[in-house]
Amino acid sequence: MNLKQLSDILGLSQTTVSRALNGYPEVSEKTRIKVQTAAKAHGYAPNTKAKSLATGRSMAIGHVIPLSQNHEMVNPVFSDFIAGAGEIYSENGYDMLLSVVKDVDESQSYRNFASKRSVDGVIVHGPRANDPRVKLLLDLGLPFVVHGRMPNDTDGYSWVDMNNKSSFERATGLLLDLGHRNIALLNGVEVMDFAIRRRAGYEAALIARGVTPNPAHITAGDMTEHYGYQNALEMLRSATPPTAFLTSSYLIAIGVRRAISEMGLTMGRDVSVVTHDDDLSYLRNGGNIPLFTASRSSVRDAGKRCAEVLINHIKTGDKTPHQELWEAELMLGESTCTAPT
Amino acid sequence: MNLKQLSDILGLSQTTVSRALNGYPEVSEKTRIKVQTAAKAHGYAPNTKAKSLATGRSMAIGHVIPLSQNHEMVNPVFSDFIAGAGEIYSENGYDMLLSVVKDVDESQSYRNFASKRSVDGVIVHGPRANDPRVKLLLDLGLPFVVHGRMPNDTDGYSWVDMNNKSSFERATGLLLDLGHRNIALLNGVEVMDFAIRRRAGYEAALIARGVTPNPAHITAGDMTEHYGYQNALEMLRSATPPTAFLTSSYLIAIGVRRAISEMGLTMGRDVSVVTHDDDLSYLRNGGNIPLFTASRSSVRDAGKRCAEVLINHIKTGDKTPHQELWEAELMLGESTCTAPT
DNA sequence: CGATTCTTTCAAAGCGCTTTGGATGCACAG
DNA sequence: CTGTGCATCCAAAGCGCTTTGAAAGAATCG
């Protein structure tokens, strides 16, 4: 069933039917109703391709998911972000186009989006140091919003980010207040902007209290349970074990907990843990009192907001950068206690 | 840059340029080279919409992600599946279209895919008991492949599934061999096909050895860490605590481990745990010896295979159902031991 | 009642591509 | 030299929609 067939059935021109369905005022209410009911009855829906060819808007947003060759990890945060963004897309009639590519081909993916005209805009995930994507997209003239931001270059484009620095500064501050002086940081890979800023916050808090960061207690890596376990175990076995851990993800924190209990210690009594919590739907920091003390910021909400900002750029054509910095909440859980004396 | 402009530059007709780029034989090698280099030089890529309007194929595969209103969980398995499927799509020139919708609108999403002609086929995720989607898609005539299969209706459509029943039968058998008679099952929601089959496998193994399944030791629910923790804790505190746990996901198993250690017990010594492991990239059952004894089957590989099967259906137009049943491997880890006597 | 305006409808062009059904030129055989 | 076959290339139609510019019909007004 296409427009022509439908209009033939109705005895109307394609113009009128199209206008009736798209809510244009040049059509009488009576015929509009007639057209709409006929469309529903015959299960008519305009062909997306034809529509976007005619309008020049593709009504789709692109996301590029890089698959790194070496460490084959998919970002666990991704599914919740997508869920948030996708909800907004659906509400606004946009499709979501995912492009899964080897990370070396990432730039090409964005170029393709632009030259093939397959999307009206893109979301940029996981900005890194020296990330070429922002410049590329500005050159291509493709509307975009970054989830996060660039380490050294935060102007001239739209982003939605949480305040990684202040959030880790506060988390570190909390541990310092509890008397900890030997605080380990299990961070993400420190080419990622969020990891760079978190470390900066952590170090700033320590230095502000006259504590010198201990390189042996700072690690960076893929944020898995095993990473948390492995590194925490090594540190706990060392001559000067940390009394508290600050971790960049919930999964790392779970690994740290395993290491703690394997050492015969108890989390929240012998050793403290504070983690960042992306509030992922399948990794809820649940219970009446949260398991972990955590700085929390919902990735799903970030997805929603990024989508809204991008759609607004596309709809209005307004290119002036829109930037939002969210403060994470610091939630007290069962994993923190005063430092052993 | 579009076809017309490119062909004007080249002094050739659009026909010839199109044919040169699409590898048709009616064009001389000399001009083909000329066209190809010019296309690359000017960064020409055919407009997707125009192309698929002309060809009738949209070169996109649809995935519907339902967001349930009540329990707002996004399937953690999803991102790895997508990564696998997306890799195959990219290699074959297909786009991936994601539709995130409230679960009540799920059917409508598939209808839209069909009537709007936005995709050439779809992947069906997480088949359930009485799932209307298979019938709907058959009626719509839209090519599809199910990841998993229907509980009572496994014929007449394509699917790629792992043998949930045999895998849980074997896992249960392993625990029985180790002397356990009090084996708990922490399953997923038992409207999901995989959960139904896993329970069947578990019960079959018990009954085959003359052990009566204990309803108090069987639970079903959202597969989170907290769910595993909560239920394992309750069972361990009961009068007749299980000596072994069988869990449907890695996250549940992590929760069970927490409950075990909170009871002052040690996993793999006092209490055994066997889990199913989807081999998710961010939840690796890592280490030299895996932490958990597990039945393992890669969701990412399943994504790849589903994509291949679907693309084959689309390309060849062959509608004969293709069905694959994979056996999971049973990996011995550190979480199992003989039953306490 | 005729002129004017507004409302409602339509025919046709155009979006950028593919593809059908010719054309054109050339080599070769008769 | 003419006809045949083949290799190249092209003009134009068509995919299903939107949208411009115009026309027809209804309503308003002096």
JSON list of N, CA and C in Angstrom, two decimals, chain A residues 144-179:
[
{"chain": "A", "resi": 144, "resn": "PHE", "atom": "N", "xyz": [26.05, 17.22, 15.97]},
{"chain": "A", "resi": 144, "resn": "PHE", "atom": "CA", "xyz": [26.41, 16.16, 16.91]},
{"chain": "A", "resi": 144, "resn": "PHE", "atom": "C", "xyz": [26.40, 16.66, 18.34]},
{"chain": "A", "resi": 145, "resn": "VAL", "atom": "N", "xyz": [26.28, 15.72, 19.24]},
{"chain": "A", "resi": 145, "resn": "VAL", "atom": "CA", "xyz": [26.39, 16.01, 20.66]},
{"chain": "A", "resi": 145, "resn": "VAL", "atom": "C", "xyz": [27.34, 14.96, 21.24]},
{"chain": "A", "resi": 146, "resn": "VAL", "atom": "N", "xyz": [28.25, 15.42, 22.08]},
{"chain": "A", "resi": 146, "resn": "VAL", "atom": "CA", "xyz": [29.19, 14.51, 22.71]},
{"chain": "A", "resi": 146, "resn": "VAL", "atom": "C", "xyz": [28.69, 14.10, 24.10]},
{"chain": "A", "resi": 147, "resn": "HIS", "atom": "N", "xyz": [28.72, 12.82, 24.37]},
{"chain": "A", "resi": 147, "resn": "HIS", "atom": "CA", "xyz": [28.46, 12.35, 25.72]},
{"chain": "A", "resi": 147, "resn": "HIS", "atom": "C", "xyz": [29.79, 12.35, 26.44]},
{"chain": "A", "resi": 148, "resn": "GLY", "atom": "N", "xyz": [29.97, 13.38, 27.28]},
{"chain": "A", "resi": 148, "resn": "GLY", "atom": "CA", "xyz": [31.28, 13.66, 27.83]},
{"chain": "A", "resi": 148, "resn": "GLY", "atom": "C", "xyz": [31.84, 14.86, 27.07]},
{"chain": "A", "resi": 149, "resn": "ARG", "atom": "N", "xyz": [33.13, 15.07, 27.19]},
{"chain": "A", "resi": 149, "resn": "ARG", "atom": "CA", "xyz": [33.75, 16.19, 26.47]},
{"chain": "A", "resi": 149, "resn": "ARG", "atom": "C", "xyz": [35.23, 15.92, 26.27]},
{"chain": "A", "resi": 150, "resn": "MET", "atom": "N", "xyz": [35.87, 16.82, 25.53]},
{"chain": "A", "resi": 150, "resn": "MET", "atom": "CA", "xyz": [37.29, 16.63, 25.25]},
{"chain": "A", "resi": 150, "resn": "MET", "atom": "C", "xyz": [38.12, 17.13, 26.43]},
{"chain": "A", "resi": 151, "resn": "PRO", "atom": "N", "xyz": [39.27, 16.50, 26.67]},
{"chain": "A", "resi": 151, "resn": "PRO", "atom": "CA", "xyz": [40.09, 16.91, 27.80]},
{"chain": "A", "resi": 151, "resn": "PRO", "atom": "C", "xyz": [40.53, 18.38, 27.73]},
{"chain": "A", "resi": 152, "resn": "ASN", "atom": "N", "xyz": [40.99, 18.80, 26.57]},
{"chain": "A", "resi": 152, "resn": "ASN", "atom": "CA", "xyz": [41.58, 20.13, 26.51]},
{"chain": "A", "resi": 152, "resn": "ASN", "atom": "C", "xyz": [40.77, 21.13, 25.71]},
{"chain": "A", "resi": 153, "resn": "ASP", "atom": "N", "xyz": [39.69, 20.67, 25.15]},
{"chain": "A", "resi": 153, "resn": "ASP", "atom": "CA", "xyz": [38.99, 21.50, 24.20]},
{"chain": "A", "resi": 153, "resn": "ASP", "atom": "C", "xyz": [37.50, 21.35, 24.44]},
{"chain": "A", "resi": 154, "resn": "THR", "atom": "N", "xyz": [36.97, 22.23, 25.27]},
{"chain": "A", "resi": 154, "resn": "THR", "atom": "CA", "xyz": [35.58, 22.05, 25.67]},
{"chain": "A", "resi": 154, "resn": "THR", "atom": "C", "xyz": [34.64, 23.07, 25.02]},
{"chain": "A", "resi": 155, "resn": "ASP", "atom": "N", "xyz": [35.21, 23.89, 24.13]},
{"chain": "A", "resi": 155, "resn": "ASP", "atom": "CA", "xyz": [34.36, 24.91, 23.52]},
{"chain": "A", "resi": 155, "resn": "ASP", "atom": "C", "xyz": [34.01, 24.60, 22.07]},
{"chain": "A", "resi": 156, "resn": "GLY", "atom": "N", "xyz": [32.97, 25.22, 21.63]},
{"chain": "A", "resi": 156, "resn": "GLY", "atom": "CA", "xyz": [32.66, 25.16, 20.20]},
{"chain": "A", "resi": 156, "resn": "GLY", "atom": "C", "xyz": [31.83, 23.98, 19.76]},
{"chain": "A", "resi": 157, "resn": "TYR", "atom": "N", "xyz": [31.38, 23.17, 20.70]},
{"chain": "A", "resi": 157, "resn": "TYR", "atom": "CA", "xyz": [30.50, 22.06, 20.34]},
{"chain": "A", "resi": 157, "resn": "TYR", "atom": "C", "xyz": [29.64, 21.71, 21.54]},
{"chain": "A", "resi": 158, "resn": "SER", "atom": "N", "xyz": [28.61, 20.95, 21.29]},
{"chain": "A", "resi": 158, "resn": "SER", "atom": "CA", "xyz": [27.67, 20.61, 22.35]},
{"chain": "A", "resi": 158, "resn": "SER", "atom": "C", "xyz": [28.08, 19.36, 23.09]},
{"chain": "A", "resi": 159, "resn": "TRP", "atom": "N", "xyz": [27.93, 19.37, 24.38]},
{"chain": "A", "resi": 159, "resn": "TRP", "atom": "CA", "xyz": [28.17, 18.16, 25.14]},
{"chain": "A", "resi": 159, "resn": "TRP", "atom": "C", "xyz": [27.31, 18.11, 26.39]},
{"chain": "A", "resi": 160, "resn": "VAL", "atom": "N", "xyz": [27.12, 16.89, 26.86]},
{"chain": "A", "resi": 160, "resn": "VAL", "atom": "CA", "xyz": [26.46, 16.65, 28.14]},
{"chain": "A", "resi": 160, "resn": "VAL", "atom": "C", "xyz": [27.41, 15.76, 28.92]},
{"chain": "A", "resi": 161, "resn": "ASP", "atom": "N", "xyz": [27.84, 16.25, 30.06]},
{"chain": "A", "resi": 161, "resn": "ASP", "atom": "CA", "xyz": [28.85, 15.51, 30.81]},
{"chain": "A", "resi": 161, "resn": "ASP", "atom": "C", "xyz": [28.50, 15.58, 32.29]},
{"chain": "A", "resi": 162, "resn": "MET", "atom": "N", "xyz": [29.03, 14.65, 33.03]},
{"chain": "A", "resi": 162, "resn": "MET", "atom": "CA", "xyz": [28.94, 14.79, 34.48]},
{"chain": "A", "resi": 162, "resn": "MET", "atom": "C", "xyz": [30.27, 15.36, 34.96]},
{"chain": "A", "resi": 163, "resn": "ASN", "atom": "N", "xyz": [30.24, 15.98, 36.09]},
{"chain": "A", "resi": 163, "resn": "ASN", "atom": "CA", "xyz": [31.45, 16.60, 36.60]},
{"chain": "A", "resi": 163, "resn": "ASN", "atom": "C", "xyz": [32.33, 15.53, 37.25]},
{"chain": "A", "resi": 164, "resn": "ASN", "atom": "N", "xyz": [33.11, 14.88, 36.41]},
{"chain": "A", "resi": 164, "resn": "ASN", "atom": "CA", "xyz": [33.95, 13.79, 36.89]},
{"chain": "A", "resi": 164, "resn": "ASN", "atom": "C", "xyz": [34.96, 14.25, 37.93]},
{"chain": "A", "resi": 165, "resn": "LYS", "atom": "N", "xyz": [35.49, 15.43, 37.69]},
{"chain": "A", "resi": 165, "resn": "LYS", "atom": "CA", "xyz": [36.52, 15.89, 38.61]},
{"chain": "A", "resi": 165, "resn": "LYS", "atom": "C", "xyz": [35.93, 16.15, 39.99]},
{"chain": "A", "resi": 166, "resn": "SER", "atom": "N", "xyz": [34.91, 16.96, 40.06]},
{"chain": "A", "resi": 166, "resn": "SER", "atom": "CA", "xyz": [34.36, 17.31, 41.37]},
{"chain": "A", "resi": 166, "resn": "SER", "atom": "C", "xyz": [33.80, 16.07, 42.06]},
{"chain": "A", "resi": 167, "resn": "SER", "atom": "N", "xyz": [33.26, 15.16, 41.26]},
{"chain": "A", "resi": 167, "resn": "SER", "atom": "CA", "xyz": [32.67, 14.00, 41.89]},
{"chain": "A", "resi": 167, "resn": "SER", "atom": "C", "xyz": [33.73, 13.13, 42.55]},
{"chain": "A", "resi": 168, "resn": "PHE", "atom": "N", "xyz": [34.89, 13.00, 41.90]},
{"chain": "A", "resi": 168, "resn": "PHE", "atom": "CA", "xyz": [35.95, 12.20, 42.51]},
{"chain": "A", "resi": 168, "resn": "PHE", "atom": "C", "xyz": [36.69, 12.97, 43.58]},
{"chain": "A", "resi": 169, "resn": "GLU", "atom": "N", "xyz": [36.62, 14.28, 43.47]},
{"chain": "A", "resi": 169, "resn": "GLU", "atom": "CA", "xyz": [37.21, 15.13, 44.51]},
{"chain": "A", "resi": 169, "resn": "GLU", "atom": "C", "xyz": [36.39, 14.95, 45.80]},
{"chain": "A", "resi": 170, "resn": "ARG", "atom": "N", "xyz": [35.11, 14.97, 45.65]},
{"chain": "A", "resi": 170, "resn": "ARG", "atom": "CA", "xyz": [34.23, 14.81, 46.82]},
{"chain": "A", "resi": 170, "resn": "ARG", "atom": "C", "xyz": [34.35, 13.41, 47.41]},
{"chain": "A", "resi": 171, "resn": "ALA", "atom": "N", "xyz": [34.38, 12.43, 46.52]},
{"chain": "A", "resi": 171, "resn": "ALA", "atom": "CA", "xyz": [34.49, 11.04, 47.01]},
{"chain": "A", "resi": 171, "resn": "ALA", "atom": "C", "xyz": [35.78, 10.86, 47.79]},
{"chain": "A", "resi": 172, "resn": "THR", "atom": "N", "xyz": [36.86, 11.40, 47.25]},
{"chain": "A", "resi": 172, "resn": "THR", "atom": "CA", "xyz": [38.15, 11.32, 47.94]},
{"chain": "A", "resi": 172, "resn": "THR", "atom": "C", "xyz": [38.09, 12.08, 49.26]},
{"chain": "A", "resi": 173, "resn": "GLY", "atom": "N", "xyz": [37.43, 13.23, 49.19]},
{"chain": "A", "resi": 173, "resn": "GLY", "atom": "CA", "xyz": [37.26, 14.04, 50.40]},
{"chain": "A", "resi": 173, "resn": "GLY", "atom": "C", "xyz": [36.54, 13.28, 51.50]},
{"chain": "A", "resi": 174, "resn": "LEU", "atom": "N", "xyz": [35.51, 12.55, 51.10]},
{"chain": "A", "resi": 174, "resn": "LEU", "atom": "CA", "xyz": [34.77, 11.76, 52.07]},
{"chain": "A", "resi": 174, "resn": "LEU", "atom": "C", "xyz": [35.68, 10.76, 52.77]},
{"chain": "A", "resi": 175, "resn": "LEU", "atom": "N", "xyz": [36.50, 10.08, 51.98]},
{"chain": "A", "resi": 175, "resn": "LEU", "atom": "CA", "xyz": [37.41, 9.08, 52.55]},
{"chain": "A", "resi": 175, "resn": "LEU", "atom": "C", "xyz": [38.45, 9.74, 53.45]},
{"chain": "A", "resi": 176, "resn": "LEU", "atom": "N", "xyz": [38.90, 10.91, 53.04]},
{"chain": "A", "resi": 176, "resn": "LEU", "atom": "CA", "xyz": [39.86, 11.65, 53.88]},
{"chain": "A", "resi": 176, "resn": "LEU", "atom": "C", "xyz": [39.21, 12.04, 55.20]},
{"chain": "A", "resi": 177, "resn": "ASP", "atom": "N", "xyz": [37.94, 12.48, 55.10]},
{"chain": "A", "resi": 177, "resn": "ASP", "atom": "CA", "xyz": [37.21, 12.85, 56.31]},
{"chain": "A", "resi": 177, "resn": "ASP", "atom": "C", "xyz": [37.09, 11.68, 57.27]},
{"chain": "A", "resi": 178, "resn": "LEU", "atom": "N", "xyz": [36.99, 10.49, 56.69]},
{"chain": "A", "resi": 178, "resn": "LEU", "atom": "CA", "xyz": [36.86, 9.29, 57.51]},
{"chain": "A", "resi": 178, "resn": "LEU", "atom": "C", "xyz": [38.22, 8.86, 58.08]},
{"chain": "A", "resi": 179, "resn": "GLY", "atom": "N", "xyz": [39.24, 9.64, 57.76]},
{"chain": "A", "resi": 179, "resn": "GLY", "atom": "CA", "xyz": [40.55, 9.37, 58.34]},
{"chain": "A", "resi": 179, "resn": "GLY", "atom": "C", "xyz": [41.49, 8.58, 57.45]}
]
